[in-house]
Short mmCIF file of C-alpha atoms in Angstrom, two decimals:
data_model
loop_
_atom_site.label_atom_id
_atom_site.label_comp_id
_atom_site.label_asym_id
_atom_site.label_seq_id
_atom_site.Cartn_x
_atom_site.Cartn_y
_atom_site.Cartn_z
CA UNK A 1 118.79 40.20 109.26
CA UNK A 2 122.44 40.21 109.05
CA UNK A 3 125.34 41.67 111.06
CA UNK A 4 126.24 44.87 109.72
CA UNK A 5 127.63 48.48 110.85
CA UNK A 6 125.54 50.74 109.14
CA UNK A 7 122.37 52.44 110.26
CA UNK A 8 119.33 49.89 109.55
CA UNK A 9 115.71 49.84 110.51
CA UNK A 10 114.04 46.43 110.04
CA UNK A 11 110.97 46.71 107.78
CA UNK A 12 109.01 44.52 110.16
CA UNK A 13 109.26 47.28 112.94
CA UNK A 14 106.51 49.20 112.99
CA UNK A 15 106.42 50.07 116.92
CA UNK A 16 106.51 53.82 117.72
CA UNK A 17 109.47 54.49 120.32
CA UNK A 18 112.18 57.24 121.00
CA UNK A 19 115.14 56.98 122.20
CA UNK A 20 117.33 59.07 124.51
CA UNK A 21 121.32 58.56 124.57
CA UNK A 22 123.89 59.44 127.06
CA UNK A 23 127.45 59.47 125.86
CA UNK A 24 131.07 59.27 127.50
CA UNK A 25 131.92 62.71 125.89
CA UNK A 26 128.92 64.03 127.89
CA UNK A 27 126.24 64.74 124.76
CA UNK A 28 122.88 63.99 125.79
CA UNK A 29 121.08 62.65 122.35
CA UNK A 30 116.95 62.02 121.15
CA UNK A 31 116.71 59.74 118.69
CA UNK A 32 112.97 58.84 116.72
CA UNK A 33 113.25 55.53 115.11
CA UNK A 34 109.57 55.78 114.22
CA UNK A 35 110.92 58.57 112.02
CA UNK A 36 109.33 57.14 108.67
CA UNK A 37 111.48 60.25 106.67
CA UNK A 38 114.68 60.29 109.38
CA UNK A 39 114.62 57.47 111.64
CA UNK A 40 118.42 57.48 112.33
CA UNK A 41 118.38 61.43 112.73
CA UNK A 42 120.17 63.30 116.24
CA UNK A 43 118.99 65.59 117.75
CA UNK A 44 121.66 66.92 120.79
CA UNK A 45 119.12 68.23 124.00
CA UNK A 46 122.37 69.71 125.43
CA UNK A 47 124.91 72.69 124.78
CA UNK A 48 128.15 70.63 123.45
CA UNK A 49 130.30 74.40 124.25
CA UNK A 50 129.70 74.02 128.14
CA UNK A 51 131.66 69.77 127.77
CA UNK A 52 134.90 68.91 129.29
CA UNK A 53 136.47 65.98 130.30
CA UNK A 54 134.35 65.22 133.79
CA UNK A 55 131.18 65.44 131.84
CA UNK A 56 130.60 61.88 130.87
CA UNK A 57 126.99 60.49 131.31
CA UNK A 58 126.97 58.00 134.16
CA UNK A 59 123.43 57.79 135.30
CA UNK A 60 120.27 58.16 133.13
CA UNK A 61 116.34 57.10 134.50
CA UNK A 62 112.92 57.83 134.31
CA UNK A 63 111.85 60.31 136.86
CA UNK A 64 107.84 59.29 137.58
CA UNK A 65 105.79 56.44 135.93
CA UNK A 66 104.66 58.40 132.70
CA UNK A 67 108.19 59.28 131.60
CA UNK A 68 107.63 62.79 131.21
CA UNK A 69 111.03 63.47 133.30
CA UNK A 70 114.72 62.68 132.28
CA UNK A 71 117.21 62.57 135.26
CA UNK A 72 120.67 62.76 134.06
CA UNK A 73 123.84 62.27 136.20
CA UNK A 74 127.36 63.17 135.23
CA UNK A 75 130.80 62.41 136.46
CA UNK A 76 131.49 65.70 138.38
CA UNK A 77 128.54 65.43 140.52
CA UNK A 78 126.00 67.35 138.35
CA UNK A 79 122.89 66.48 138.21
CA UNK A 80 120.16 67.79 134.91
CA UNK A 81 116.69 67.41 135.04
CA UNK A 82 114.74 67.43 131.39
CA UNK A 83 111.28 67.68 131.27
CA UNK A 84 109.54 66.34 128.27
CA UNK A 85 107.09 68.13 126.55
CA UNK A 86 106.10 71.29 124.22
CA UNK A 87 108.75 73.20 125.63
CA UNK A 88 111.19 70.75 126.81
CA UNK A 89 112.89 72.74 129.86
CA UNK A 90 115.80 71.35 131.75
CA UNK A 91 117.33 72.50 135.32
CA UNK A 92 121.06 71.23 136.74
CA UNK A 93 121.10 70.23 140.79
CA UNK A 94 124.89 69.95 141.81
CA UNK A 95 125.52 67.65 144.69
CA UNK A 96 128.70 68.37 146.92
CA UNK A 97 130.93 65.06 144.85
CA UNK A 98 130.91 62.35 141.65
CA UNK A 99 130.31 60.03 140.34
CA UNK A 100 126.57 59.64 139.80
CA UNK A 101 125.94 56.43 139.66
CA UNK A 102 121.98 56.39 140.15
CA UNK A 103 118.77 58.72 140.52
CA UNK A 104 115.88 58.17 142.05
CA UNK A 105 112.49 60.16 142.94
CA UNK A 106 110.83 60.12 145.51
CA UNK A 107 108.10 62.98 147.42
CA UNK A 108 108.97 66.05 145.47
CA UNK A 109 112.98 65.13 146.02
CA UNK A 110 116.08 63.56 144.28
CA UNK A 111 117.69 60.95 145.31
CA UNK A 112 121.37 59.96 144.19
CA UNK A 113 124.38 57.72 144.26
CA UNK A 114 127.39 58.86 144.42
CA UNK A 115 130.55 56.66 143.89
CA UNK A 116 132.11 56.64 147.27
CA UNK A 117 129.25 55.09 148.64
CA UNK A 118 126.81 57.44 149.97
CA UNK A 119 122.85 58.19 148.96
CA UNK A 120 122.41 62.02 149.30
CA UNK A 121 118.49 63.08 148.74
CA UNK A 122 117.69 66.87 149.04
CA UNK A 123 114.74 68.67 146.90
CA UNK A 124 115.59 70.24 143.57
CA UNK A 125 114.53 74.39 144.66
CA UNK A 126 115.89 74.55 147.81
CA UNK A 127 119.20 75.27 149.20
CA UNK A 128 119.66 72.99 152.25
CA UNK A 129 122.43 70.58 152.32
CA UNK A 130 121.63 67.22 151.79
CA UNK A 131 120.66 63.65 153.76
CA UNK A 132 123.61 61.41 153.61
CA UNK A 133 123.21 57.90 153.85
CA UNK A 134 126.26 56.16 154.09
CA UNK A 135 125.55 52.75 152.37
CA UNK A 136 129.74 51.36 152.12
CA UNK A 137 132.98 52.65 150.75
CA UNK A 138 132.26 52.16 146.96
CA UNK A 139 128.84 51.41 145.36
CA UNK A 140 128.70 50.97 140.98
CA UNK A 141 124.70 50.79 141.02
CA UNK A 142 121.86 52.39 142.37
CA UNK A 143 118.17 51.18 141.14
CA UNK A 144 114.85 52.11 142.37
CA UNK A 145 111.92 50.05 142.12
CA UNK A 146 109.30 51.29 140.15
CA UNK A 147 106.70 49.45 141.68
CA UNK A 148 107.57 50.76 144.87
CA UNK A 149 109.11 54.09 144.53
CA UNK A 150 110.54 54.08 148.12
CA UNK A 151 112.69 51.06 148.05
CA UNK A 152 116.86 51.67 146.05
CA UNK A 153 119.36 49.08 145.94
CA UNK A 154 122.97 49.68 145.64
CA UNK A 155 125.53 47.27 144.91
CA UNK A 156 129.50 47.63 144.21
CA UNK A 157 132.55 45.60 145.15
CA UNK A 158 133.77 43.96 147.52
CA UNK A 159 131.88 42.05 150.26
CA UNK A 160 131.25 44.57 152.55
CA UNK A 161 129.34 47.02 149.90
CA UNK A 162 127.15 44.36 148.60
CA UNK A 163 123.54 44.23 148.02
CA UNK A 164 121.63 46.40 149.78
CA UNK A 165 117.90 47.40 150.20
CA UNK A 166 116.45 50.45 151.44
CA UNK A 167 113.22 52.11 152.32
CA UNK A 168 113.35 55.72 151.65
CA UNK A 169 109.66 55.99 153.19
CA UNK A 170 111.58 54.62 156.49
CA UNK A 171 113.91 57.08 156.58
CA UNK A 172 116.31 55.25 154.62
CA UNK A 173 116.36 51.96 156.87
CA UNK A 174 117.92 49.07 155.99
CA UNK A 175 115.62 46.61 155.54
CA UNK A 176 118.15 43.73 153.61
CA UNK A 177 121.63 42.54 152.52
CA UNK A 178 122.56 40.06 150.50
CA UNK A 179 125.02 37.16 152.44
CA UNK A 180 127.75 35.55 150.05
CA UNK A 181 127.83 32.32 149.21
CA UNK A 182 129.98 29.43 151.49
CA UNK A 183 134.03 29.62 150.85
CA UNK A 184 134.78 27.34 147.71
CA UNK A 185 136.73 24.23 148.40
CA UNK A 186 139.97 25.49 148.92
CA UNK A 187 138.11 27.61 152.15
CA UNK A 188 138.59 31.35 149.47
CA UNK A 189 135.80 33.56 149.93
CA UNK A 190 134.44 34.10 146.44
CA UNK A 191 134.84 37.34 145.45
CA UNK A 192 131.96 39.63 145.11
CA UNK A 193 130.84 42.77 142.74
CA UNK A 194 127.46 43.65 142.16
CA UNK A 195 128.35 46.06 139.39
CA UNK A 196 124.28 46.19 137.96
CA UNK A 197 121.07 45.78 139.72
CA UNK A 198 117.44 44.95 138.94
CA UNK A 199 114.58 44.33 140.35
CA UNK A 200 111.90 41.71 138.51
CA UNK A 201 108.65 43.03 138.98
CA UNK A 202 108.41 44.09 142.53
CA UNK A 203 110.20 45.33 145.30
CA UNK A 204 111.22 41.25 146.81
CA UNK A 205 113.35 39.76 144.02
CA UNK A 206 116.59 41.58 143.02
CA UNK A 207 118.91 40.27 140.35
CA UNK A 208 122.38 40.93 140.11
CA UNK A 209 125.66 40.90 137.67
CA UNK A 210 129.00 40.78 138.41
CA UNK A 211 132.46 41.58 136.66
CA UNK A 212 133.68 38.62 137.97
CA UNK A 213 131.09 36.26 136.23
CA UNK A 214 127.83 35.59 137.66
CA UNK A 215 124.30 36.63 137.41
CA UNK A 216 122.54 36.01 140.97
CA UNK A 217 119.07 36.02 142.20
CA UNK A 218 117.95 37.00 145.58
CA UNK A 219 113.92 36.77 147.41
CA UNK A 220 114.17 39.04 149.67
CA UNK A 221 111.64 37.36 151.69
CA UNK A 222 113.08 33.46 151.59
CA UNK A 223 117.35 34.21 152.44
CA UNK A 224 120.18 35.97 152.50
CA UNK A 225 121.83 34.32 149.94
CA UNK A 226 120.98 34.15 146.57
CA UNK A 227 118.33 31.61 145.48
CA UNK A 228 119.68 30.58 141.97
CA UNK A 229 122.60 31.78 140.34
CA UNK A 230 124.40 31.23 136.76
CA UNK A 231 128.42 31.21 137.40
CA UNK A 232 130.70 31.32 133.71
CA UNK A 233 134.03 30.69 135.42
CA UNK A 234 135.08 28.33 132.54
CA UNK A 235 133.52 31.09 129.35
CA UNK A 236 134.93 34.33 131.55
CA UNK A 237 131.81 36.17 130.85
CA UNK A 238 132.53 39.65 132.84
CA UNK A 239 128.79 41.18 132.71
CA UNK A 240 128.39 45.20 132.68
CA UNK A 241 124.53 45.43 132.48
CA UNK A 242 120.97 44.49 133.19
CA UNK A 243 117.57 43.91 133.02
CA UNK A 244 114.99 42.20 134.46
CA UNK A 245 111.15 41.73 133.75
CA UNK A 246 108.98 38.25 134.20
CA UNK A 247 111.30 35.34 134.14
CA UNK A 248 114.18 36.58 131.90
CA UNK A 249 116.89 37.92 133.31
CA UNK A 250 119.15 40.26 130.31
CA UNK A 251 122.40 40.64 130.47
CA UNK A 252 125.37 42.05 128.79
CA UNK A 253 129.22 41.40 128.98
CA UNK A 254 132.44 44.03 128.40
CA UNK A 255 133.00 41.79 125.39
CA UNK A 256 129.73 42.54 123.29
CA UNK A 257 127.52 39.37 123.76
CA UNK A 258 123.60 40.01 125.41
CA UNK A 259 121.70 36.76 126.66
CA UNK A 260 119.16 36.04 128.50
CA UNK A 261 118.30 34.02 131.34
CA UNK A 262 115.35 32.17 132.64
CA UNK A 263 114.68 32.60 136.53
CA UNK A 264 112.56 28.99 136.52
CA UNK A 265 116.19 27.40 134.84
CA UNK A 266 120.11 29.22 135.45
CA UNK A 267 121.76 26.41 134.39
CA UNK A 268 122.43 28.19 130.84
CA UNK A 269 121.20 31.28 129.13
CA UNK A 270 118.26 30.60 126.90
CA UNK A 271 118.89 33.47 124.21
CA UNK A 272 121.84 35.29 122.38
CA UNK A 273 121.48 38.47 120.68
CA UNK A 274 123.86 39.88 118.30
CA UNK A 275 125.29 42.45 116.66
CA UNK A 276 127.83 43.44 118.88
CA UNK A 277 131.27 44.58 117.66
CA UNK A 278 131.79 45.99 121.79
CA UNK A 279 131.07 46.44 125.15
CA UNK A 280 127.49 46.42 126.65
CA UNK A 281 127.10 49.27 128.98
CA UNK A 282 123.50 49.90 128.98
CA UNK A 283 120.11 47.73 128.63
CA UNK A 284 116.47 49.41 128.59
CA UNK A 285 113.08 47.43 128.09
CA UNK A 286 110.36 49.56 126.97
CA UNK A 287 107.04 49.14 128.71
CA UNK A 288 105.44 46.42 127.30
CA UNK A 289 108.84 44.24 127.50
CA UNK A 290 108.93 43.22 124.49
CA UNK A 291 111.35 45.70 123.03
CA UNK A 292 115.21 45.85 124.53
CA UNK A 293 117.25 49.02 124.03
CA UNK A 294 120.91 48.67 124.51
CA UNK A 295 123.89 51.15 124.40
CA UNK A 296 127.56 49.53 123.21
CA UNK A 297 130.64 51.04 123.55
CA UNK A 298 131.13 50.56 119.69
CA UNK A 299 129.12 54.03 119.47
CA UNK A 300 126.11 52.05 118.29
CA UNK A 301 122.26 52.03 119.62
CA UNK A 302 120.59 49.05 118.96
CA UNK A 303 117.12 47.66 119.49
CA UNK A 304 115.94 44.34 119.45
CA UNK A 305 113.08 41.97 119.51
CA UNK A 306 113.66 40.03 123.41
CA UNK A 307 111.45 37.14 121.87
CA UNK A 308 113.09 36.78 118.65
CA UNK A 309 116.29 38.13 119.25
CA UNK A 310 115.97 39.70 115.83
CA UNK A 311 117.99 43.00 115.38
CA UNK A 312 114.82 45.97 114.63
CA UNK A 313 116.83 49.11 114.99
CA UNK A 314 120.56 50.00 114.86
CA UNK A 315 122.26 53.81 114.72
CA UNK A 316 125.22 55.20 115.05
CA UNK A 317 125.92 57.85 117.13
CA UNK A 318 129.37 59.41 116.66
CA UNK A 319 130.08 58.93 120.31
CA UNK A 320 130.77 55.86 123.20
CA UNK A 321 127.18 55.45 123.95
CA UNK A 322 127.07 55.18 127.81
CA UNK A 323 123.39 54.96 128.84
CA UNK A 324 120.19 54.92 127.08
CA UNK A 325 116.04 55.07 127.74
CA UNK A 326 113.23 53.62 125.22
CA UNK A 327 110.16 55.55 125.54
CA UNK A 328 106.45 54.95 123.93
CA UNK A 329 106.00 58.03 121.38
CA UNK A 330 102.89 59.57 121.54
CA UNK A 331 100.65 60.29 118.66
CA UNK A 332 100.76 63.70 117.47
CA UNK A 333 97.89 63.22 115.03
CA UNK A 334 94.48 61.33 116.47
CA UNK A 335 92.76 58.81 114.14
CA UNK A 336 89.16 59.63 115.63
CA UNK A 337 87.86 63.28 116.52
CA UNK A 338 84.53 63.30 119.39
CA UNK A 339 80.88 64.90 117.22
CA UNK A 340 79.61 68.28 118.97
CA UNK A 341 76.17 67.11 118.55
CA UNK A 342 76.05 63.35 119.74
CA UNK A 343 79.08 62.76 121.16
CA UNK A 344 80.24 59.59 118.84
CA UNK A 345 83.43 58.95 117.80
CA UNK A 346 84.03 60.02 113.85
CA UNK A 347 86.96 58.35 112.14
CA UNK A 348 88.80 61.01 109.84
CA UNK A 349 88.51 59.49 106.51
CA UNK A 350 91.72 61.02 105.14
CA UNK A 351 93.14 58.74 107.84
CA UNK A 352 91.61 56.10 107.47
CA UNK A 353 92.78 56.03 103.45
CA UNK A 354 96.12 56.69 104.09
CA UNK A 355 96.29 53.82 105.90
CA UNK A 356 94.57 51.92 103.56
CA UNK A 357 97.30 52.76 100.83
CA UNK A 358 100.35 51.86 102.94
CA UNK A 359 98.83 48.09 104.23
CA UNK A 360 97.31 47.14 100.57
CA UNK A 361 100.03 48.97 98.46
CA UNK A 362 98.72 47.95 94.30
CA UNK A 363 101.46 46.61 92.20
CA UNK A 364 100.27 47.13 88.37
CA UNK A 365 102.51 44.50 86.66
CA UNK A 366 101.43 41.85 90.06
CA UNK A 367 97.60 42.88 88.56
CA UNK A 368 98.43 43.30 84.37
CA UNK A 369 100.50 39.43 84.98
CA UNK A 370 97.12 38.07 85.97
CA UNK A 371 94.82 40.13 83.45
CA UNK A 372 96.73 37.61 80.76
CA UNK A 373 96.86 34.62 82.23
CA UNK A 374 93.61 32.47 80.61
CA UNK A 375 89.99 31.96 82.64
CA UNK A 376 90.16 28.30 83.95
CA UNK A 377 86.88 26.58 83.68
CA UNK A 378 85.01 27.05 80.50
CA UNK A 379 83.30 24.03 77.66
CA UNK A 380 86.57 24.36 75.95
CA UNK A 381 88.85 23.71 78.20
CA UNK A 382 86.67 20.74 79.86
CA UNK A 383 86.91 18.95 75.65
CA UNK A 384 90.44 19.74 75.71
CA UNK A 385 90.94 17.85 79.15
CA UNK A 386 88.31 15.06 77.99
CA UNK A 387 91.06 14.61 75.48
CA UNK A 388 93.67 14.19 77.03
CA UNK A 389 92.22 11.92 79.07
CA UNK A 390 92.00 9.86 76.44
CA UNK A 391 95.33 10.03 75.23
CA UNK A 392 97.11 7.73 77.72
CA UNK A 393 94.27 4.53 76.97
CA UNK A 394 95.33 4.85 73.21
CA UNK A 395 98.80 5.13 73.99
CA UNK A 396 98.70 1.82 75.80
CA UNK A 397 96.66 0.06 73.26
CA UNK A 398 99.40 1.14 70.59
CA UNK A 399 102.23 -0.15 72.81
CA UNK A 400 100.28 -3.61 73.09
CA UNK A 401 99.75 -4.08 69.70
CA UNK A 402 104.40 -3.48 69.09
CA UNK A 403 104.80 -5.87 71.97
CA UNK A 404 102.32 -8.36 69.73
CA UNK A 405 104.18 -7.86 66.54
CA UNK A 406 107.89 -8.20 68.06
CA UNK A 407 106.93 -11.64 69.26
CA UNK A 408 105.60 -12.97 66.22
CA UNK A 409 109.27 -11.48 63.90
CA UNK A 410 111.06 -13.59 67.09
CA UNK A 411 109.20 -16.73 65.96
CA UNK A 412 109.88 -16.28 62.24
CA UNK A 413 113.05 -15.78 62.93
CA UNK A 414 113.36 -19.38 65.02
#
């Protein structure tokens, strides 16, 4: 698909997804790319009259494995809990300070990473003061491991705020802290700024990206220093967002470049995703790892195919998008209904007919063209083929006669 600024949807994009987008103005929107009638329709999930300058959405995450709860953090220190379902209810929890740079759920407690360098945990329904864990002087992001929800990681600017991993089941004990690379050839310290963090299919392997232009891969079981690293000193990249899955790390820069790196060979990128005109603020993969959603400061949210890098969906959200989540849309209608007598699944014929008509459309002009074409294989056609085959032998005989006559005329002239 060519580069464009219009709302587009690729014809081959048939996956059932829905998007939740947080913006710079504080609005929280719901988009349904799977809708056939309004794939670019938007619904505000919060009241716009209550928003102010400090309502910027700074964190967005799912609160459980079933993805039925969304945790939304704002710059003013407020956290909203949105419960997805038939009623779509929500509640608000206020922390002592902000901004909220990361959210997590563990043992019915709400875990929030604060920009001032602390991690606070509290129960949403209780009036007790939150439990505070000091991790440094400043952090840029807090990420929870989906495979082991008791593990969280933080990262920020400067060496004292580098990558750290904590175990919430052990009262917030620090189980890992990263170590910087050796000094350069001038014996100067390599600058550290972990702007985003991602777990790679487990609590032991982590990936970080930096505004100073590096992507690092850590293995907590081997060493404190990174086991693989990519540095873009020559290109001048400034990485702002990261998401990892399997053998690939997807990173977005402040200049609108989205690239994928292979953890087995980090010397250069393996994929480049096009279509951006502004800095990338957030990335999120679906549960299958095939569809990559992104939020950009050019006020667009996009969905790319992670393998083929094709732009599948693009929508203008009217505000600078800061956070995005992609979720599988649950089917409202079931194609199979269980019978009361024998318990066997009975296929709904109306739905079956609809699927058949959609998958095999009939084109009248195409059918008429084939009806008007002559039938191949009749006896008349075979006789015509024999005559055509005999024509080249006749032509060769005529050519030989003409050559003999021309030779006789030449002899007479002599």
